[in-house]
Amino acid sequence: MSDYRLDTICVQSGWRPKKGEPRVLPIYQSTTFKYDTVEQMGRLFDLEDSGYFYTRLQNPTNDAVAQKICEMEGGVAAMLTSSGQAANFYAVFNICEAGDHVVCSSTVYGGTFNLLGVTLKKMGIDCTFVNPDDDLETLEQAMRPNTKAVVAESIANPALVVLDFEKFAKLAHSHDVPLIIDNTFPTPVNCRPFEYGADIVTHSTTKYMDGHAMAVGGCIVDSGNFNWEAHAEKYPGLTQPDESYHGITYTKKFGKAAYITKATSQLMRDLGSIQSPMNAFLLNVGLETLPLRVEKHCSNAQKVAEYLNAHEKIASINYAGLPGDKYYDLAQKYMPQGTCGVISFEVKGGREAAVRFMDSLKLAQIVTHVADARTCVLHPASHTHRQMNDEQLAEAGVSPGLIRFSVGIENPQDIIDDLEQALKAV
Ligand SMILES: *Cc1c(COP(=O)(O)O)cnc(C)c1O
């Protein structure tokens, strides 16, 4: 299947019905699965046979959708999670434990910033945030002997920083640790991080992948490229026997599937952030049209960005599709087809002007969401980044007046007309 091109994979991959089975991916709305003998089910618990037994660990609907995303990214194994937050948590926690350390770009999504900076810290995993625009030499200073991963976003939400993949891959690999990339914003339609050195990719499928704002979900994909065995002392969880499964060693038994198998059989078993099969079904419907929607989001966003860029009431704008944008060259290099539909900008007059402008919008509605079919808008300093102080906001690339504008797939002129009337109000 993976010989097909991406738009074909989006429609055809994942669920492959056998004779007489439903053409459309069925929702396996069942917590449990039946076996004929005690021995058969026993072998599943030993990881000796693969098969379904309880939906907290695996479900056929979920696995079909994970397989599709795996092929879209060009990976070897993937799993769905209940949310993007769970995906990023599992991606890191699968290879880190108390006493370990990660290095993370400071411009990551606010939820990831809190996860790594606050919650994982309480679990004994330390994080150093780095400015993704720093040169390699400066970034190197954050790496420690106990660093186990480097984490970043391909396009940062909402700072819209385009990652210098080559630099970050070098940073991670010269210290023998994997590069984990949250690829939510460009999606594999516009960027496939494995081609640029990423080892693990995560997604909040809640965004463009679902695309209709119907289902919260996440996904982790493994490229299969990172050699855990070569750095066995750093990753004992993958390379040493797991006593909770009668002493199997994941890298020995599962080869390139070791990382995802461990995340499923340990983290899903113990933490249980499985995606519901109903949500996986909705996600799959979204994936079928993802390439069409992403193209339209990007062409609409380009028009909106050009309109705003030329407007006298706009103080600044971030959109990597604009020549002159700080990240234009990186975007051309890593995502030449387009970046995403999200733009951020400031209206002249700072925080108060931003609030007045946003309250005047009609078509673009204020929601906490981003990256779905309907144009929507959010004020990060008042909303997603509300917990941050001004210094942290600056580090995250979020100024107090910044507006995050998620361009939908409506007619672009209607979106521009709405902006025009709201800008008249400030
Ligand atoms: C939204 C988002 C998340 C969190 O995902 P949820 O599905 O909301 O848990 C993580 N990373 C990025 C880049 C996001 O935009």
Short mmCIF file of C-alpha atoms and ligand atoms in Angstrom, two decimals:
data_model
loop_
_atom_site.label_atom_id
_atom_site.label_comp_id
_atom_site.label_asym_id
_atom_site.label_seq_id
_atom_site.Cartn_x
_atom_site.Cartn_y
_atom_site.Cartn_z
CA MET A 1 0.00 0.00 0.00
CA SER A 2 2.74 2.48 0.90
CA ASP A 3 3.93 2.60 -2.73
CA TYR A 4 0.93 4.82 -3.37
CA ARG A 5 1.19 8.58 -3.23
CA LEU A 6 -0.03 10.43 -0.19
CA ASP A 7 -3.51 11.40 -1.41
CA THR A 8 -4.14 7.78 -2.42
CA ILE A 9 -2.92 6.54 0.98
CA CYS A 10 -5.35 8.96 2.67
CA VAL A 11 -8.29 7.37 0.86
CA GLN A 12 -7.25 3.74 0.50
CA SER A 13 -4.91 2.73 3.32
CA GLY A 14 -5.62 1.40 6.77
CA TRP A 15 -8.81 -0.66 6.55
CA ARG A 16 -8.51 -3.30 3.83
CA PRO A 17 -11.67 -5.41 3.76
CA LYS A 18 -11.56 -9.07 2.90
CA LYS A 19 -14.26 -10.84 0.88
CA GLY A 20 -17.73 -9.86 2.04
CA GLU A 21 -16.53 -7.39 4.67
CA PRO A 22 -17.78 -3.78 4.89
CA ARG A 23 -16.14 -1.42 2.40
CA VAL A 24 -16.09 1.35 5.01
CA LEU A 25 -13.98 0.99 8.17
CA PRO A 26 -16.32 -0.47 10.82
CA ILE A 27 -16.46 0.94 14.33
CA TYR A 28 -15.44 -1.96 16.55
CA GLN A 29 -17.51 -0.68 19.44
CA SER A 30 -16.46 -3.49 21.74
CA THR A 31 -14.35 -3.38 24.85
CA THR A 32 -13.33 -6.99 24.49
CA PHE A 33 -12.59 -9.82 22.06
CA LYS A 34 -13.33 -13.52 22.23
CA TYR A 35 -11.00 -16.56 22.22
CA ASP A 36 -11.60 -20.32 22.08
CA THR A 37 -9.12 -21.55 24.65
CA VAL A 38 -7.45 -20.40 27.86
CA GLU A 39 -4.09 -20.97 26.21
CA GLN A 40 -4.89 -18.72 23.23
CA MET A 41 -5.64 -15.74 25.44
CA GLY A 42 -2.69 -16.54 27.72
CA ARG A 43 -0.33 -16.17 24.78
CA LEU A 44 -1.66 -12.65 24.14
CA PHE A 45 -0.82 -11.64 27.71
CA ASP A 46 2.73 -12.92 27.16
CA LEU A 47 3.01 -10.89 23.92
CA GLU A 48 3.69 -14.25 22.25
CA ASP A 49 0.79 -13.83 19.82
CA SER A 50 -0.55 -10.57 18.47
CA GLY A 51 -4.28 -10.11 18.68
CA TYR A 52 -6.98 -8.02 20.26
CA PHE A 53 -8.19 -8.68 23.76
CA TYR A 54 -9.10 -5.43 25.44
CA THR A 55 -9.72 -2.02 23.86
CA ARG A 56 -7.66 -0.15 26.47
CA LEU A 57 -4.63 -1.69 24.72
CA GLN A 58 -5.65 -2.03 21.09
CA ASN A 59 -8.75 -1.91 18.94
CA PRO A 60 -9.07 -2.84 15.23
CA THR A 61 -10.71 0.48 14.26
CA ASN A 62 -7.90 2.43 15.91
CA ASP A 63 -5.21 0.25 14.41
CA ALA A 64 -6.52 0.71 10.87
CA VAL A 65 -6.39 4.49 11.30
CA ALA A 66 -2.95 4.37 12.96
CA GLN A 67 -1.74 2.29 10.01
CA LYS A 68 -2.98 4.93 7.58
CA ILE A 69 -1.19 7.75 9.45
CA CYS A 70 1.92 5.55 9.68
CA GLU A 71 1.98 5.22 5.89
CA MET A 72 1.28 8.92 5.41
CA GLU A 73 4.36 9.75 7.50
CA GLY A 74 6.48 6.96 6.03
CA GLY A 75 6.98 5.25 9.40
CA VAL A 76 7.15 1.62 10.53
CA ALA A 77 4.62 1.60 13.39
CA ALA A 78 2.04 3.92 14.91
CA MET A 79 -0.55 4.13 17.65
CA LEU A 80 -3.51 6.37 18.35
CA THR A 81 -3.91 8.11 21.69
CA SER A 82 -6.86 9.86 23.29
CA SER A 83 -5.40 13.33 22.59
CA GLY A 84 -2.35 15.15 21.30
CA GLN A 85 -1.34 15.74 24.91
CA ALA A 86 -1.33 12.00 25.56
CA ALA A 87 0.70 11.46 22.36
CA ASN A 88 3.41 13.89 23.43
CA PHE A 89 3.41 12.54 26.98
CA TYR A 90 3.77 8.93 25.84
CA ALA A 91 6.34 9.80 23.18
CA VAL A 92 8.64 11.23 25.85
CA PHE A 93 7.74 9.01 28.80
CA ASN A 94 8.31 5.87 26.73
CA ILE A 95 12.05 6.57 26.78
CA CYS A 96 12.49 8.74 29.90
CA GLU A 97 12.23 8.07 33.60
CA ALA A 98 12.97 9.93 36.83
CA GLY A 99 16.50 11.31 36.67
CA ASP A 100 16.40 11.86 32.91
CA HIS A 101 16.34 15.10 30.95
CA VAL A 102 14.92 16.37 27.66
CA VAL A 103 15.67 19.42 25.55
CA CYS A 104 12.67 21.16 24.03
CA SER A 105 12.11 24.15 21.77
CA SER A 106 10.68 27.01 23.84
CA THR A 107 8.10 27.87 21.16
CA VAL A 108 6.12 24.63 21.45
CA TYR A 109 2.37 24.58 22.05
CA GLY A 110 1.41 25.81 25.54
CA GLY A 111 0.13 22.37 26.55
CA THR A 112 3.45 20.77 25.67
CA PHE A 113 5.32 23.56 27.45
CA ASN A 114 3.37 22.83 30.65
CA LEU A 115 3.63 19.07 30.22
CA LEU A 116 7.42 19.15 29.99
CA GLY A 117 8.10 22.16 32.19
CA VAL A 118 5.70 21.40 35.04
CA THR A 119 4.11 17.96 35.06
CA LEU A 120 7.05 15.84 33.89
CA LYS A 121 9.29 17.80 36.25
CA LYS A 122 7.11 16.56 39.12
CA MET A 123 7.80 13.04 37.88
CA GLY A 124 11.54 13.67 38.04
CA ILE A 125 12.13 14.32 34.33
CA ASP A 126 13.86 17.64 33.81
CA CYS A 127 13.47 19.84 30.74
CA THR A 128 15.62 22.61 29.31
CA PHE A 129 13.81 24.91 26.89
CA VAL A 130 15.92 26.32 24.08
CA ASN A 131 15.38 29.07 21.54
CA PRO A 132 14.92 27.20 18.24
CA ASP A 133 16.58 30.03 16.34
CA ASP A 134 19.85 29.77 18.30
CA ASP A 135 22.84 28.36 16.45
CA LEU A 136 23.91 24.77 16.97
CA GLU A 137 26.77 25.69 19.28
CA THR A 138 24.41 27.52 21.66
CA LEU A 139 21.84 24.71 21.51
CA GLU A 140 24.55 22.17 22.38
CA GLN A 141 24.95 23.81 25.78
CA ALA A 142 21.53 22.52 26.82
CA MET A 143 22.48 18.87 26.23
CA ARG A 144 23.48 16.80 29.27
CA PRO A 145 24.76 13.27 29.79
CA ASN A 146 21.26 12.27 30.98
CA THR A 147 19.42 13.91 28.04
CA LYS A 148 17.22 11.28 26.38
CA ALA A 149 15.39 13.20 23.65
CA VAL A 150 15.11 16.48 21.77
CA VAL A 151 11.54 17.73 21.23
CA ALA A 152 10.23 20.39 18.81
CA GLU A 153 7.34 21.26 16.49
CA SER A 154 7.70 21.38 12.71
CA ILE A 155 5.63 24.58 12.76
CA ALA A 156 5.19 25.97 16.25
CA ASN A 157 1.66 26.65 17.51
CA PRO A 158 1.03 29.62 17.71
CA ALA A 159 4.44 31.25 17.17
CA LEU A 160 4.60 29.80 13.61
CA VAL A 161 8.33 29.20 13.88
CA VAL A 162 9.37 26.80 11.11
CA LEU A 163 11.88 24.34 12.50
CA ASP A 164 15.39 24.08 11.11
CA PHE A 165 15.18 20.29 10.93
CA GLU A 166 18.76 19.78 9.87
CA LYS A 167 20.07 21.73 12.86
CA PHE A 168 17.81 19.93 15.34
CA ALA A 169 18.55 16.48 13.87
CA LYS A 170 22.26 17.23 14.21
CA LEU A 171 21.76 18.38 17.79
CA ALA A 172 19.92 15.18 18.72
CA HIS A 173 21.98 12.67 16.76
CA SER A 174 25.39 14.04 17.71
CA HIS A 175 24.33 13.26 21.30
CA ASP A 176 22.88 9.86 20.40
CA VAL A 177 19.27 10.73 21.25
CA PRO A 178 16.14 10.71 19.07
CA LEU A 179 14.45 13.80 17.65
CA ILE A 180 10.72 13.88 18.48
CA ILE A 181 8.71 16.17 16.21
CA ASP A 182 5.14 17.31 16.75
CA ASN A 183 3.94 17.57 13.14
CA THR A 184 0.40 18.74 13.87
CA PHE A 185 0.38 21.97 11.86
CA PRO A 186 1.86 21.06 8.46
CA THR A 187 0.54 17.45 8.58
CA PRO A 188 2.34 14.89 6.39
CA VAL A 189 0.61 16.51 3.41
CA ASN A 190 3.02 19.45 3.62
CA CYS A 191 5.93 18.01 5.58
CA ARG A 192 7.22 14.54 6.41
CA PRO A 193 9.72 15.02 9.24
CA PHE A 194 11.27 11.54 8.86
CA GLU A 195 12.75 12.73 5.56
CA TYR A 196 14.65 15.40 7.47
CA GLY A 197 16.00 13.33 10.34
CA ALA A 198 13.14 13.12 12.85
CA ASP A 199 12.90 9.74 14.60
CA ILE A 200 9.47 9.94 16.23
CA VAL A 201 6.52 12.04 15.02
CA THR A 202 3.51 13.01 17.12
CA HIS A 203 0.19 14.57 16.18
CA SER A 204 -2.75 16.22 17.73
CA THR A 205 -5.18 14.63 15.26
CA THR A 206 -7.73 16.99 16.78
CA LYS A 207 -6.56 19.65 14.31
CA TYR A 208 -6.32 19.33 10.51
CA MET A 209 -6.37 15.53 10.48
CA ASP A 210 -9.89 15.37 11.90
CA GLY A 211 -10.42 18.77 10.37
CA HIS A 212 -14.06 19.18 11.39
CA ALA A 213 -13.59 19.87 15.11
CA MET A 214 -15.43 16.68 16.01
CA ALA A 215 -12.97 14.46 17.83
CA VAL A 216 -10.03 15.02 20.17
CA GLY A 217 -7.23 12.59 19.42
CA GLY A 218 -3.53 12.00 19.01
CA CYS A 219 -1.07 9.77 17.24
CA ILE A 220 2.56 8.64 17.61
CA VAL A 221 4.52 7.34 14.63
CA ASP A 222 7.94 5.70 14.78
CA SER A 223 10.31 5.99 11.82
CA GLY A 224 12.11 2.83 12.93
CA ASN A 225 15.37 4.66 12.24
CA PHE A 226 16.71 5.26 15.73
CA ASN A 227 19.08 2.53 16.84
CA TRP A 228 18.13 1.94 20.49
CA GLU A 229 20.46 -1.04 20.78
CA ALA A 230 23.46 1.08 19.78
CA HIS A 231 22.78 3.26 22.83
CA ALA A 232 21.42 0.50 25.02
CA GLU A 233 22.64 2.01 28.30
CA LYS A 234 20.50 5.12 27.67
CA TYR A 235 17.30 3.24 26.91
CA PRO A 236 17.09 0.31 29.35
CA GLY A 237 13.28 0.25 29.03
CA LEU A 238 13.66 -0.85 25.41
CA THR A 239 16.86 -2.83 25.58
CA GLN A 240 16.62 -4.64 28.95
CA PRO A 241 14.15 -7.40 29.90
CA ASP A 242 10.69 -6.20 30.93
CA GLU A 243 9.75 -8.06 34.10
CA SER A 244 6.07 -7.22 33.63
CA TYR A 245 6.15 -9.37 30.45
CA HIS A 246 8.19 -12.35 31.66
CA GLY A 247 11.49 -10.81 30.74
CA ILE A 248 11.00 -10.03 27.06
CA THR A 249 13.31 -7.37 25.60
CA TYR A 250 11.43 -5.08 23.22
CA THR A 251 14.27 -4.38 20.79
CA LYS A 252 15.12 -8.08 20.54
CA LYS A 253 11.59 -9.36 20.17
CA PHE A 254 9.99 -6.58 18.11
CA GLY A 255 12.87 -5.02 16.16
CA LYS A 256 11.75 -1.83 14.47
CA ALA A 257 8.36 -2.03 16.17
CA ALA A 258 9.98 -2.00 19.65
CA TYR A 259 9.18 1.60 20.55
CA ILE A 260 5.47 1.49 19.64
CA THR A 261 5.03 -2.00 21.10
CA LYS A 262 6.45 -0.82 24.43
CA ALA A 263 4.25 2.30 24.40
CA THR A 264 1.19 0.12 23.76
CA SER A 265 1.94 -2.74 26.11
CA GLN A 266 3.25 -0.65 29.03
CA LEU A 267 1.97 2.90 28.79
CA MET A 268 -1.48 2.16 27.37
CA ARG A 269 -1.82 -0.74 29.79
CA ASP A 270 -0.89 1.37 32.80
CA LEU A 271 -2.08 4.86 31.87
CA GLY A 272 -4.94 4.01 29.52
CA SER A 273 -5.20 7.05 27.25
CA ILE A 274 -6.73 5.09 24.37
CA GLN A 275 -8.70 6.84 21.64
CA SER A 276 -12.31 5.75 21.45
CA PRO A 277 -13.08 3.70 18.32
CA MET A 278 -15.86 6.18 17.47
CA ASN A 279 -13.33 9.03 17.44
CA ALA A 280 -10.94 6.94 15.35
CA PHE A 281 -13.74 6.39 12.84
CA LEU A 282 -14.39 10.14 12.61
CA LEU A 283 -10.66 10.78 12.29
CA ASN A 284 -10.50 8.33 9.40
CA VAL A 285 -13.28 10.17 7.56
CA GLY A 286 -11.30 13.38 8.06
CA LEU A 287 -8.08 11.83 6.75
CA GLU A 288 -9.74 10.90 3.46
CA THR A 289 -10.07 14.57 2.49
CA LEU A 290 -7.01 15.91 4.32
CA PRO A 291 -4.92 16.68 1.19
CA LEU A 292 -7.81 18.61 -0.40
CA ARG A 293 -8.49 20.59 2.75
CA VAL A 294 -4.85 21.37 3.54
CA GLU A 295 -4.37 22.73 0.01
CA LYS A 296 -7.41 24.98 0.39
CA HIS A 297 -6.43 26.09 3.93
CA CYS A 298 -3.01 27.09 2.59
CA SER A 299 -4.22 28.94 -0.50
CA ASN A 300 -6.83 30.79 1.58
CA ALA A 301 -4.27 31.62 4.27
CA GLN A 302 -1.86 32.95 1.66
CA LYS A 303 -4.54 35.36 0.38
CA VAL A 304 -5.51 36.44 3.89
CA ALA A 305 -1.85 36.91 4.88
CA GLU A 306 -1.19 39.05 1.81
CA TYR A 307 -4.27 41.15 2.59
CA LEU A 308 -3.24 41.68 6.23
CA ASN A 309 0.39 42.31 5.34
CA ALA A 310 -0.67 45.27 3.19
CA HIS A 311 -3.12 46.70 5.77
CA GLU A 312 -2.14 49.91 7.57
CA LYS A 313 -3.68 48.83 10.90
CA ILE A 314 -1.58 45.66 11.13
CA ALA A 315 1.58 46.07 13.21
CA SER A 316 3.14 42.71 12.40
CA ILE A 317 2.28 39.40 10.82
CA ASN A 318 3.74 35.90 10.93
CA TYR A 319 3.09 33.61 8.00
CA ALA A 320 5.94 31.63 6.50
CA GLY A 321 4.29 31.76 3.07
CA LEU A 322 5.02 35.50 2.86
CA PRO A 323 8.32 36.38 1.22
CA GLY A 324 10.07 38.47 3.85
CA ASP A 325 8.77 36.36 6.73
CA LYS A 326 11.59 35.29 9.04
CA TYR A 327 10.84 31.64 8.26
CA TYR A 328 10.13 31.93 4.54
CA ASP A 329 13.39 30.26 3.48
CA LEU A 330 13.03 27.37 5.94
CA ALA A 331 9.45 26.86 4.80
CA GLN A 332 10.55 26.79 1.15
CA LYS A 333 13.15 24.20 2.06
CA TYR A 334 11.09 21.88 4.25
CA MET A 335 7.50 22.46 3.14
CA PRO A 336 7.59 23.91 -0.39
CA GLN A 337 3.92 23.01 -1.09
CA GLY A 338 2.70 25.19 1.77
CA THR A 339 2.86 25.47 5.54
CA CYS A 340 -0.57 25.57 7.23
CA GLY A 341 -3.68 27.70 7.45
CA VAL A 342 -2.76 29.45 10.67
CA ILE A 343 -1.57 33.05 10.67
CA SER A 344 -0.65 35.17 13.64
CA PHE A 345 -0.60 38.94 13.68
CA GLU A 346 -0.84 42.04 15.83
CA VAL A 347 -3.13 44.96 15.20
CA LYS A 348 -1.70 48.35 16.08
CA GLY A 349 -2.68 49.20 19.66
CA GLY A 350 -1.57 46.00 21.39
CA ARG A 351 -3.71 43.95 23.75
CA GLU A 352 -6.76 46.26 23.88
CA ALA A 353 -6.90 46.65 20.13
CA ALA A 354 -6.63 42.89 19.73
CA VAL A 355 -9.60 42.34 22.01
CA ARG A 356 -11.74 45.00 20.26
CA PHE A 357 -10.84 43.60 16.86
CA MET A 358 -11.66 40.04 17.85
CA ASP A 359 -14.98 40.98 19.43
CA SER A 360 -15.94 42.64 16.12
CA LEU A 361 -15.36 39.60 13.92
CA LYS A 362 -18.51 37.87 12.67
CA LEU A 363 -17.58 34.99 10.38
CA ALA A 364 -14.38 34.18 12.25
CA GLN A 365 -15.52 32.92 15.63
CA ILE A 366 -13.72 32.90 18.95
CA VAL A 367 -12.99 29.33 19.95
CA THR A 368 -10.13 27.53 21.69
CA HIS A 369 -9.72 25.45 18.59
CA VAL A 370 -7.45 25.84 15.62
CA ALA A 371 -7.03 24.14 12.26
CA ASP A 372 -10.52 23.05 11.31
CA ALA A 373 -12.75 23.81 8.35
CA ARG A 374 -14.29 26.93 9.94
CA THR A 375 -12.28 30.12 10.27
CA CYS A 376 -11.64 30.80 13.93
CA VAL A 377 -9.63 33.10 16.09
CA LEU A 378 -8.00 33.11 19.51
CA HIS A 379 -6.01 35.48 21.71
CA PRO A 380 -3.15 33.34 23.11
CA ALA A 381 -2.24 35.72 25.95
CA SER A 382 -5.85 35.59 27.24
CA HIS A 383 -6.52 31.96 26.34
CA THR A 384 -4.06 29.11 25.64
CA HIS A 385 -1.08 30.90 27.21
CA ARG A 386 -2.97 32.57 30.05
CA GLN A 387 -0.88 30.86 32.75
CA MET A 388 2.36 32.32 31.43
CA ASN A 389 4.00 35.47 32.71
CA ASP A 390 5.30 38.11 30.27
CA GLU A 391 8.78 36.62 30.27
CA GLN A 392 7.48 33.14 29.46
CA LEU A 393 5.20 34.64 26.79
CA ALA A 394 8.21 36.27 25.16
CA GLU A 395 10.12 32.97 25.25
CA ALA A 396 7.16 31.25 23.64
CA GLY A 397 7.12 33.86 20.89
CA VAL A 398 3.73 35.18 22.01
CA SER A 399 3.36 38.93 22.51
CA PRO A 400 0.41 40.26 24.57
CA GLY A 401 -1.31 41.62 21.43
CA LEU A 402 -0.78 38.55 19.27
CA ILE A 403 -3.87 37.14 17.53
CA ARG A 404 -3.93 33.57 16.25
CA PHE A 405 -6.12 33.37 13.17
CA SER A 406 -6.96 29.95 11.77
CA VAL A 407 -8.07 30.31 8.18
CA GLY A 408 -10.81 27.88 7.20
CA ILE A 409 -11.92 26.55 3.84
CA GLU A 410 -14.68 29.09 3.19
CA ASN A 411 -14.52 31.47 0.24
CA PRO A 412 -11.39 33.57 0.91
CA GLN A 413 -13.14 36.82 -0.03
CA ASP A 414 -15.73 36.31 2.73
CA ILE A 415 -12.91 35.85 5.25
CA ILE A 416 -11.19 39.00 4.02
CA ASP A 417 -14.47 40.97 4.10
CA ASP A 418 -14.92 39.94 7.73
CA LEU A 419 -11.39 41.08 8.62
CA GLU A 420 -12.01 44.35 6.78
CA GLN A 421 -15.13 45.21 8.78
CA ALA A 422 -13.50 44.24 12.09
CA LEU A 423 -10.39 46.30 11.37
CA LYS A 424 -12.67 49.31 10.76
CA ALA A 425 -13.85 48.89 14.35
CA VAL A 426 -10.41 49.33 15.93
C1 LIG B 1 -3.45 21.12 20.06
C2 LIG B 1 -2.04 20.71 20.05
C3 LIG B 1 -1.57 19.76 20.95
C4 LIG B 1 -2.44 19.13 21.99
O1 LIG B 1 -3.36 18.30 21.38
P1 LIG B 1 -4.80 17.92 22.02
O2 LIG B 1 -5.35 17.01 20.98
O3 LIG B 1 -5.54 19.18 22.21
O4 LIG B 1 -4.51 17.24 23.30
C5 LIG B 1 -0.24 19.40 20.86
N1 LIG B 1 0.58 19.95 19.95
C6 LIG B 1 0.15 20.88 19.06
C7 LIG B 1 1.11 21.47 18.08
C8 LIG B 1 -1.17 21.30 19.09
O5 LIG B 1 -1.60 22.23 18.22
#
